[in-house]
């Protein structure tokens, strides 16, 4: 708890450009959570180097992601938005937790298996212990809740196991976090293969709408979106492409699937795709404008990075010092 609020922690990697899926499925829903929770949202750049990165590109992407957090509506006065690499406690706690994590547990992680297959030439120890760093992120802030996608639930489970193991030895040190299952947005699917989720690492640029796509590009991608030969706008399992477009249109306009079916009753896919494209352009426009303004204001952003980094560090150190004492490190004189 911080004050009378429970703590929420989440993070995103600055790899690839954020998609409409990241926005509708995560970012957009994060905005209102600060009323109920004390929120920490990190740009997890330590995690990013588990795969090879170009240094200047990583730096630029990380800054862009932090700027996007704000452009998407996360108020930096109410949410702690910061770089993971600016708070050394993440790496320090990760080391300690490494000593409380078993190789066998890490061997079972499906993301490790997937990523090592994908990066067979660079299966480094960091990739293997990635979940321990993630556990450190969460436990460092004594987070009660963690909004994550389904693919990250296994990492949250190991975080809980590590925390419980540590607590069993040293007493009540860590809060045991729960996945945040509150109001989550729809899962947005690829525009080219509606059985696959829209993902920032998709190689086919037409499959994903990026938050920085200009209106023409957005419209073109929706025009080319894969549908079916049914010819009617209906929200059903048999029409995954149309179903996905209905989800997107609904998330952008607040309309329900039933209202959307009615609106496009008797109309063709062409009209429907245009409407979906326009609704996406309409939500991306203010976001992009705000992003452009923020990017110009270097001083403002730097101020936020400094202030929020210090705030994160304050809470991180509270936990870290407690943990260091528990495991038996000598007391600090200074
Ligand atoms: P990558 O392709 O690099 O794995 P990603 O686009 O799948 O990335 P993540 O970085 O794994 O995204 O996830 C960031 C957040 O965005 C998570 O909370 C995740 O649940 C959410 N998210 C990602 N893709 C979608 C999607 N298609 N629909 C809804 N939410 C999504
Ligand atoms: N592994 C996550 C990003 C991430 C995270 C976290 C999410 C790193 N640390 C702590 C929640 C809490 C991902 O790839 N989506």
GROMACS .gro file of C-alpha atoms and ligand atoms in nm:
model
  380
    1UNK     CA    1   0.000   0.000   0.000
    2UNK     CA    2   0.110   0.355  -0.064
    3UNK     CA    3  -0.110   0.584   0.143
    4UNK     CA    4  -0.452   0.425   0.120
    5UNK     CA    5  -0.400   0.289  -0.229
    6UNK     CA    6  -0.298  -0.052  -0.352
    7UNK     CA    7   0.003  -0.058  -0.582
    8UNK     CA    8  -0.009  -0.146  -0.950
    9UNK     CA    9   0.297  -0.218  -1.163
   10UNK     CA   10   0.330  -0.282  -1.534
   11UNK     CA   11   0.586  -0.237  -1.803
   12UNK     CA   12   0.639  -0.247  -2.176
   13UNK     CA   13   0.943  -0.315  -2.381
   14UNK     CA   14   1.062  -0.051  -2.620
   15UNK     CA   15   1.112  -0.302  -2.898
   16UNK     CA   16   0.918  -0.237  -3.217
   17UNK     CA   17   0.652   0.024  -3.273
   18UNK     CA   18   0.340   0.011  -3.062
   19UNK     CA   19   0.029  -0.116  -3.236
   20UNK     CA   20  -0.339  -0.046  -3.210
   21UNK     CA   21  -0.352  -0.376  -3.014
   22UNK     CA   22  -0.112  -0.242  -2.750
   23UNK     CA   23  -0.321   0.073  -2.725
   24UNK     CA   24  -0.673  -0.073  -2.715
   25UNK     CA   25  -0.567  -0.380  -2.516
   26UNK     CA   26  -0.340  -0.213  -2.264
   27UNK     CA   27  -0.247   0.157  -2.265
   28UNK     CA   28  -0.597   0.300  -2.310
   29UNK     CA   29  -0.725   0.093  -2.017
   30UNK     CA   30  -0.439   0.196  -1.792
   31UNK     CA   31  -0.542   0.562  -1.799
   32UNK     CA   32  -0.823   0.543  -1.543
   33UNK     CA   33  -0.649   0.302  -1.304
   34UNK     CA   34  -0.468   0.576  -1.116
   35UNK     CA   35  -0.794   0.669  -0.942
   36UNK     CA   36  -0.791   0.337  -0.763
   37UNK     CA   37  -0.423   0.238  -0.758
   38UNK     CA   38  -0.083   0.394  -0.708
   39UNK     CA   39   0.050   0.315  -1.056
   40UNK     CA   40   0.404   0.251  -1.177
   41UNK     CA   41   0.459   0.204  -1.551
   42UNK     CA   42   0.812   0.131  -1.652
   43UNK     CA   43   0.987   0.135  -1.987
   44UNK     CA   44   1.170  -0.192  -1.930
   45UNK     CA   45   1.492  -0.128  -2.116
   46UNK     CA   46   1.695  -0.378  -1.910
   47UNK     CA   47   1.471  -0.649  -2.052
   48UNK     CA   48   1.527  -0.521  -2.406
   49UNK     CA   49   1.895  -0.609  -2.417
   50UNK     CA   50   1.820  -0.980  -2.373
   51UNK     CA   51   1.812  -0.963  -2.753
   52UNK     CA   52   2.072  -0.765  -2.946
   53UNK     CA   53   1.984  -0.395  -2.986
   54UNK     CA   54   2.126  -0.104  -3.174
   55UNK     CA   55   2.222   0.141  -2.894
   56UNK     CA   56   2.099   0.467  -3.047
   57UNK     CA   57   1.783   0.301  -3.172
   58UNK     CA   58   1.709   0.155  -2.828
   59UNK     CA   59   1.759   0.496  -2.668
   60UNK     CA   60   1.525   0.662  -2.917
   61UNK     CA   61   1.259   0.396  -2.887
   62UNK     CA   62   1.267   0.405  -2.509
   63UNK     CA   63   1.210   0.782  -2.510
   64UNK     CA   64   0.934   0.743  -2.767
   65UNK     CA   65   0.760   0.483  -2.553
   66UNK     CA   66   0.771   0.703  -2.246
   67UNK     CA   67   0.636   0.992  -2.455
   68UNK     CA   68   0.361   0.766  -2.585
   69UNK     CA   69   0.260   0.672  -2.232
   70UNK     CA   70   0.190   1.040  -2.172
   71UNK     CA   71   0.036   1.104  -2.515
   72UNK     CA   72  -0.203   0.814  -2.454
   73UNK     CA   73  -0.333   0.992  -2.148
   74UNK     CA   74  -0.125   0.867  -1.854
   75UNK     CA   75  -0.079   1.175  -1.641
   76UNK     CA   76   0.282   1.181  -1.516
   77UNK     CA   77   0.171   1.360  -1.200
   78UNK     CA   78  -0.060   1.074  -1.111
   79UNK     CA   79   0.136   0.781  -1.256
   80UNK     CA   80   0.503   0.706  -1.210
   81UNK     CA   81   0.642   0.674  -1.565
   82UNK     CA   82   1.012   0.594  -1.571
   83UNK     CA   83   1.299   0.401  -1.725
   84UNK     CA   84   1.384   0.072  -1.557
   85UNK     CA   85   1.756   0.137  -1.619
   86UNK     CA   86   1.738   0.459  -1.413
   87UNK     CA   87   1.657   0.265  -1.096
   88UNK     CA   88   1.949   0.037  -1.015
   89UNK     CA   89   1.741  -0.150  -0.758
   90UNK     CA   90   1.583  -0.356  -1.037
   91UNK     CA   91   1.914  -0.520  -1.125
   92UNK     CA   92   2.023  -0.549  -0.761
   93UNK     CA   93   1.705  -0.721  -0.649
   94UNK     CA   94   1.711  -0.941  -0.959
   95UNK     CA   95   2.052  -1.071  -0.853
   96UNK     CA   96   1.926  -1.160  -0.508
   97UNK     CA   97   1.614  -1.325  -0.646
   98UNK     CA   98   1.827  -1.524  -0.892
   99UNK     CA   99   1.964  -1.700  -0.588
  100UNK     CA  100   1.610  -1.801  -0.489
  101UNK     CA  101   1.504  -1.929  -0.830
  102UNK     CA  102   1.565  -2.279  -0.962
  103UNK     CA  103   1.702  -2.360  -1.306
  104UNK     CA  104   1.421  -2.613  -1.344
  105UNK     CA  105   1.158  -2.344  -1.295
  106UNK     CA  106   1.315  -2.119  -1.556
  107UNK     CA  107   1.353  -2.410  -1.797
  108UNK     CA  108   0.976  -2.443  -1.808
  109UNK     CA  109   0.910  -2.086  -1.924
  110UNK     CA  110   0.749  -2.095  -2.267
  111UNK     CA  111   0.869  -1.747  -2.361
  112UNK     CA  112   1.229  -1.860  -2.307
  113UNK     CA  113   1.172  -2.159  -2.530
  114UNK     CA  114   1.013  -1.943  -2.801
  115UNK     CA  115   1.274  -1.670  -2.785
  116UNK     CA  116   1.570  -1.905  -2.781
  117UNK     CA  117   1.431  -2.078  -3.089
  118UNK     CA  118   1.398  -1.737  -3.254
  119UNK     CA  119   1.744  -1.614  -3.149
  120UNK     CA  120   1.938  -1.939  -3.167
  121UNK     CA  121   2.265  -1.751  -3.218
  122UNK     CA  122   2.229  -1.558  -2.891
  123UNK     CA  123   2.078  -1.769  -2.614
  124UNK     CA  124   2.228  -1.565  -2.332
  125UNK     CA  125   2.188  -1.598  -1.955
  126UNK     CA  126   1.981  -1.278  -1.947
  127UNK     CA  127   1.721  -1.434  -2.173
  128UNK     CA  128   1.708  -1.730  -1.936
  129UNK     CA  129   1.670  -1.518  -1.621
  130UNK     CA  130   1.434  -1.266  -1.785
  131UNK     CA  131   1.146  -1.376  -1.558
  132UNK     CA  132   1.356  -1.311  -1.247
  133UNK     CA  133   1.414  -0.951  -1.356
  134UNK     CA  134   1.043  -0.922  -1.413
  135UNK     CA  135   0.981  -1.059  -1.063
  136UNK     CA  136   1.221  -0.796  -0.929
  137UNK     CA  137   1.030  -0.520  -1.114
  138UNK     CA  138   0.706  -0.621  -0.952
  139UNK     CA  139   0.829  -0.709  -0.602
  140UNK     CA  140   1.046  -0.398  -0.571
  141UNK     CA  141   0.733  -0.182  -0.556
  142UNK     CA  142   0.536  -0.430  -0.343
  143UNK     CA  143   0.279  -0.437  -0.623
  144UNK     CA  144  -0.062  -0.581  -0.541
  145UNK     CA  145  -0.177  -0.603  -0.899
  146UNK     CA  146  -0.012  -0.640  -1.238
  147UNK     CA  147  -0.205  -0.589  -1.562
  148UNK     CA  148  -0.049  -0.821  -1.819
  149UNK     CA  149  -0.150  -1.010  -2.126
  150UNK     CA  150  -0.214  -1.385  -2.114
  151UNK     CA  151   0.133  -1.458  -2.250
  152UNK     CA  152   0.285  -1.311  -1.934
  153UNK     CA  153   0.078  -1.503  -1.680
  154UNK     CA  154   0.344  -1.771  -1.647
  155UNK     CA  155   0.595  -1.501  -1.550
  156UNK     CA  156   0.356  -1.367  -1.290
  157UNK     CA  157   0.313  -1.715  -1.150
  158UNK     CA  158   0.690  -1.760  -1.106
  159UNK     CA  159   0.703  -1.413  -0.945
  160UNK     CA  160   0.451  -1.531  -0.687
  161UNK     CA  161   0.646  -1.853  -0.628
  162UNK     CA  162   0.973  -1.666  -0.577
  163UNK     CA  163   0.808  -1.416  -0.341
  164UNK     CA  164   0.642  -1.690  -0.137
  165UNK     CA  165   0.968  -1.885  -0.115
  166UNK     CA  166   1.153  -1.575   0.007
  167UNK     CA  167   0.879  -1.485   0.255
  168UNK     CA  168   0.879  -1.841   0.392
  169UNK     CA  169   1.246  -1.802   0.484
  170UNK     CA  170   1.267  -1.436   0.591
  171UNK     CA  171   0.917  -1.341   0.703
  172UNK     CA  172   0.670  -1.109   0.536
  173UNK     CA  173   0.897  -0.914   0.303
  174UNK     CA  174   0.712  -0.912  -0.028
  175UNK     CA  175   0.351  -0.848  -0.120
  176UNK     CA  176   0.224  -1.139  -0.328
  177UNK     CA  177   0.098  -0.988  -0.656
  178UNK     CA  178  -0.215  -1.085  -0.844
  179UNK     CA  179  -0.277  -1.051  -1.217
  180UNK     CA  180  -0.506  -0.757  -1.286
  181UNK     CA  181  -0.815  -0.895  -1.450
  182UNK     CA  182  -1.026  -0.583  -1.435
  183UNK     CA  183  -1.181  -0.425  -1.737
  184UNK     CA  184  -0.941  -0.527  -2.011
  185UNK     CA  185  -0.983  -0.430  -2.371
  186UNK     CA  186  -1.058  -0.669  -2.651
  187UNK     CA  187  -0.779  -0.877  -2.791
  188UNK     CA  188  -0.709  -0.719  -3.128
  189UNK     CA  189  -0.619  -0.960  -3.406
  190UNK     CA  190  -0.393  -0.927  -3.709
  191UNK     CA  191  -0.559  -0.758  -4.007
  192UNK     CA  192  -0.400  -1.015  -4.237
  193UNK     CA  193  -0.461  -1.328  -4.029
  194UNK     CA  194  -0.748  -1.281  -3.784
  195UNK     CA  195  -0.655  -1.602  -3.599
  196UNK     CA  196  -0.329  -1.442  -3.484
  197UNK     CA  197  -0.302  -1.148  -3.243
  198UNK     CA  198  -0.190  -0.812  -3.376
  199UNK     CA  199   0.170  -0.785  -3.265
  200UNK     CA  200   0.442  -0.526  -3.293
  201UNK     CA  201   0.692  -0.786  -3.406
  202UNK     CA  202   0.481  -0.906  -3.700
  203UNK     CA  203   0.692  -0.903  -4.014
  204UNK     CA  204   0.398  -0.812  -4.235
  205UNK     CA  205   0.347  -0.436  -4.189
  206UNK     CA  206  -0.008  -0.465  -4.326
  207UNK     CA  207  -0.105  -0.693  -4.039
  208UNK     CA  208  -0.072  -0.424  -3.772
  209UNK     CA  209  -0.184  -0.064  -3.742
  210UNK     CA  210   0.091   0.132  -3.572
  211UNK     CA  211   0.007   0.421  -3.345
  212UNK     CA  212   0.217   0.652  -3.559
  213UNK     CA  213   0.062   0.549  -3.894
  214UNK     CA  214  -0.070   0.844  -4.095
  215UNK     CA  215  -0.440   0.849  -4.196
  216UNK     CA  216  -0.377   0.724  -4.553
  217UNK     CA  217  -0.179   0.428  -4.427
  218UNK     CA  218  -0.446   0.343  -4.170
  219UNK     CA  219  -0.722   0.357  -4.433
  220UNK     CA  220  -0.519   0.147  -4.675
  221UNK     CA  221  -0.454  -0.121  -4.413
  222UNK     CA  222  -0.824  -0.147  -4.329
  223UNK     CA  223  -0.918  -0.161  -4.698
  224UNK     CA  224  -0.684  -0.457  -4.733
  225UNK     CA  225  -0.796  -0.627  -4.413
  226UNK     CA  226  -0.875  -0.995  -4.463
  227UNK     CA  227  -1.248  -1.072  -4.427
  228UNK     CA  228  -1.462  -1.349  -4.579
  229UNK     CA  229  -1.717  -1.410  -4.850
  230UNK     CA  230  -2.029  -1.400  -4.626
  231UNK     CA  231  -2.097  -1.041  -4.717
  232UNK     CA  232  -2.270  -0.938  -4.396
  233UNK     CA  233  -2.144  -0.759  -4.087
  234UNK     CA  234  -2.213  -1.008  -3.812
  235UNK     CA  235  -2.038  -1.068  -3.480
  236UNK     CA  236  -1.971  -1.441  -3.481
  237UNK     CA  237  -1.696  -1.702  -3.452
  238UNK     CA  238  -1.730  -1.804  -3.816
  239UNK     CA  239  -1.632  -1.456  -3.934
  240UNK     CA  240  -1.310  -1.383  -3.739
  241UNK     CA  241  -1.200  -1.098  -3.968
  242UNK     CA  242  -1.530  -0.912  -3.940
  243UNK     CA  243  -1.549  -0.990  -3.570
  244UNK     CA  244  -1.208  -0.828  -3.522
  245UNK     CA  245  -1.316  -0.519  -3.717
  246UNK     CA  246  -1.629  -0.497  -3.502
  247UNK     CA  247  -1.412  -0.518  -3.189
  248UNK     CA  248  -1.189  -0.239  -3.317
  249UNK     CA  249  -1.482  -0.019  -3.423
  250UNK     CA  250  -1.651  -0.084  -3.089
  251UNK     CA  251  -1.339   0.003  -2.889
  252UNK     CA  252  -1.294   0.328  -3.084
  253UNK     CA  253  -1.657   0.444  -3.079
  254UNK     CA  254  -1.799   0.286  -2.763
  255UNK     CA  255  -2.069   0.110  -2.968
  256UNK     CA  256  -2.175  -0.247  -2.887
  257UNK     CA  257  -2.152  -0.530  -3.144
  258UNK     CA  258  -2.534  -0.533  -3.172
  259UNK     CA  259  -2.544  -0.161  -3.249
  260UNK     CA  260  -2.271  -0.206  -3.509
  261UNK     CA  261  -2.448  -0.499  -3.677
  262UNK     CA  262  -2.759  -0.280  -3.702
  263UNK     CA  263  -2.569   0.021  -3.833
  264UNK     CA  264  -2.425  -0.185  -4.122
  265UNK     CA  265  -2.726  -0.401  -4.191
  266UNK     CA  266  -2.758  -0.434  -4.570
  267UNK     CA  267  -2.431  -0.248  -4.633
  268UNK     CA  268  -2.121  -0.397  -4.793
  269UNK     CA  269  -1.778  -0.462  -4.641
  270UNK     CA  270  -1.637  -0.162  -4.829
  271UNK     CA  271  -1.852   0.085  -4.632
  272UNK     CA  272  -1.784  -0.096  -4.307
  273UNK     CA  273  -1.406  -0.100  -4.355
  274UNK     CA  274  -1.411   0.273  -4.434
  275UNK     CA  275  -1.602   0.344  -4.113
  276UNK     CA  276  -1.364   0.133  -3.903
  277UNK     CA  277  -1.062   0.304  -4.061
  278UNK     CA  278  -1.209   0.647  -3.995
  279UNK     CA  279  -1.286   0.562  -3.632
  280UNK     CA  280  -0.924   0.454  -3.582
  281UNK     CA  281  -0.790   0.766  -3.754
  282UNK     CA  282  -1.011   0.972  -3.521
  283UNK     CA  283  -0.860   0.824  -3.205
  284UNK     CA  284  -0.503   0.824  -3.337
  285UNK     CA  285  -0.513   1.188  -3.446
  286UNK     CA  286  -0.522   1.349  -3.099
  287UNK     CA  287  -0.271   1.095  -2.972
  288UNK     CA  288  -0.029   1.177  -3.253
  289UNK     CA  289  -0.076   1.551  -3.208
  290UNK     CA  290  -0.008   1.527  -2.838
  291UNK     CA  291   0.295   1.308  -2.909
  292UNK     CA  292   0.437   1.564  -3.154
  293UNK     CA  293   0.389   1.846  -2.902
  294UNK     CA  294   0.551   1.649  -2.623
  295UNK     CA  295   0.845   1.546  -2.840
  296UNK     CA  296   0.921   1.912  -2.909
  297UNK     CA  297   0.919   2.000  -2.540
  298UNK     CA  298   1.247   1.844  -2.438
  299UNK     CA  299   1.266   2.027  -2.107
  300UNK     CA  300   0.923   1.912  -1.995
  301UNK     CA  301   0.996   1.549  -2.077
  302UNK     CA  302   1.337   1.558  -1.913
  303UNK     CA  303   1.175   1.701  -1.599
  304UNK     CA  304   0.926   1.414  -1.590
  305UNK     CA  305   1.197   1.155  -1.646
  306UNK     CA  306   1.398   1.299  -1.358
  307UNK     CA  307   1.110   1.348  -1.113
  308UNK     CA  308   0.943   1.015  -1.178
  309UNK     CA  309   1.275   0.832  -1.180
  310UNK     CA  310   1.345   0.973  -0.834
  311UNK     CA  311   1.002   0.877  -0.711
  312UNK     CA  312   1.046   0.520  -0.838
  313UNK     CA  313   1.389   0.504  -0.681
  314UNK     CA  314   1.253   0.612  -0.343
  315UNK     CA  315   1.005   0.324  -0.326
  316UNK     CA  316   1.249   0.077  -0.483
  317UNK     CA  317   1.515   0.154  -0.222
  318UNK     CA  318   1.272   0.102   0.063
  319UNK     CA  319   1.221  -0.259  -0.044
  320UNK     CA  320   1.579  -0.319  -0.151
  321UNK     CA  321   1.728  -0.209   0.184
  322UNK     CA  322   1.487  -0.433   0.369
  323UNK     CA  323   1.578  -0.730   0.150
  324UNK     CA  324   1.953  -0.666   0.181
  325UNK     CA  325   1.920  -0.662   0.557
  326UNK     CA  326   1.714  -0.980   0.561
  327UNK     CA  327   1.964  -1.179   0.356
  328UNK     CA  328   2.249  -1.066   0.582
  329UNK     CA  329   2.440  -0.795   0.396
  330UNK     CA  330   2.634  -0.563   0.628
  331UNK     CA  331   2.467  -0.244   0.741
  332UNK     CA  332   2.549   0.070   0.547
  333UNK     CA  333   2.744   0.333   0.738
  334UNK     CA  334   2.668   0.617   0.494
  335LIG     P1  335   0.578  -0.852  -2.920
  335LIG     O1  336   0.529  -0.870  -3.060
  335LIG     O2  337   0.711  -0.781  -2.911
  335LIG     O3  338   0.568  -0.975  -2.835
  335LIG     P2  339   0.328  -0.737  -2.846
  335LIG     O4  340   0.278  -0.639  -2.945
  335LIG     O5  341   0.269  -0.873  -2.848
  335LIG     O6  342   0.484  -0.746  -2.853
  335LIG     P3  343   0.370  -0.689  -2.562
  335LIG     O7  344   0.487  -0.598  -2.546
  335LIG     O8  345   0.390  -0.836  -2.534
  335LIG     O9  346   0.306  -0.669  -2.706
  335LIG    O10  347   0.250  -0.641  -2.473
  335LIG     C1  348   0.232  -0.512  -2.424
  335LIG     C2  349   0.087  -0.502  -2.375
  335LIG    O11  350  -0.002  -0.491  -2.486
  335LIG     C3  351   0.040  -0.623  -2.295
  335LIG    O12  352  -0.037  -0.577  -2.184
  335LIG     C4  353  -0.049  -0.700  -2.392
  335LIG    O13  354  -0.151  -0.771  -2.328
  335LIG     C5  355  -0.105  -0.588  -2.480
  335LIG     N1  356  -0.130  -0.636  -2.615
  335LIG     C6  357  -0.037  -0.670  -2.706
  335LIG     N2  358  -0.093  -0.707  -2.821
  335LIG     C7  359  -0.227  -0.698  -2.804
  335LIG     C8  360  -0.341  -0.723  -2.888
  335LIG     N3  361  -0.327  -0.764  -3.012
  335LIG     N4  362  -0.464  -0.701  -2.837
  335LIG     C9  363  -0.479  -0.658  -2.712
  335LIG     N5  364  -0.378  -0.633  -2.628
  335LIG    C10  365  -0.252  -0.651  -2.673
  336LIG     N1  366   0.767  -0.909  -2.001
  336LIG     C1  367   0.665  -0.808  -2.025
  336LIG     C2  368   0.716  -0.670  -1.991
  336LIG     C3  369   0.746  -0.657  -1.846
  336LIG     C4  370   0.650  -0.649  -1.741
  336LIG     C5  371   0.726  -0.637  -1.620
  336LIG     C6  372   0.510  -0.652  -1.738
  336LIG     C7  373   0.869  -0.651  -1.787
  336LIG     N2  374   0.857  -0.639  -1.653
  336LIG     C8  375   0.662  -0.631  -1.496
  336LIG     C9  376   0.448  -0.644  -1.613
  336LIG    C10  377   0.524  -0.634  -1.495
  336LIG    C11  378   0.624  -0.814  -2.170
  336LIG     O1  379   0.704  -0.852  -2.254
  336LIG     N3  380   0.503  -0.773  -2.200
   0.00000   0.00000   0.00000
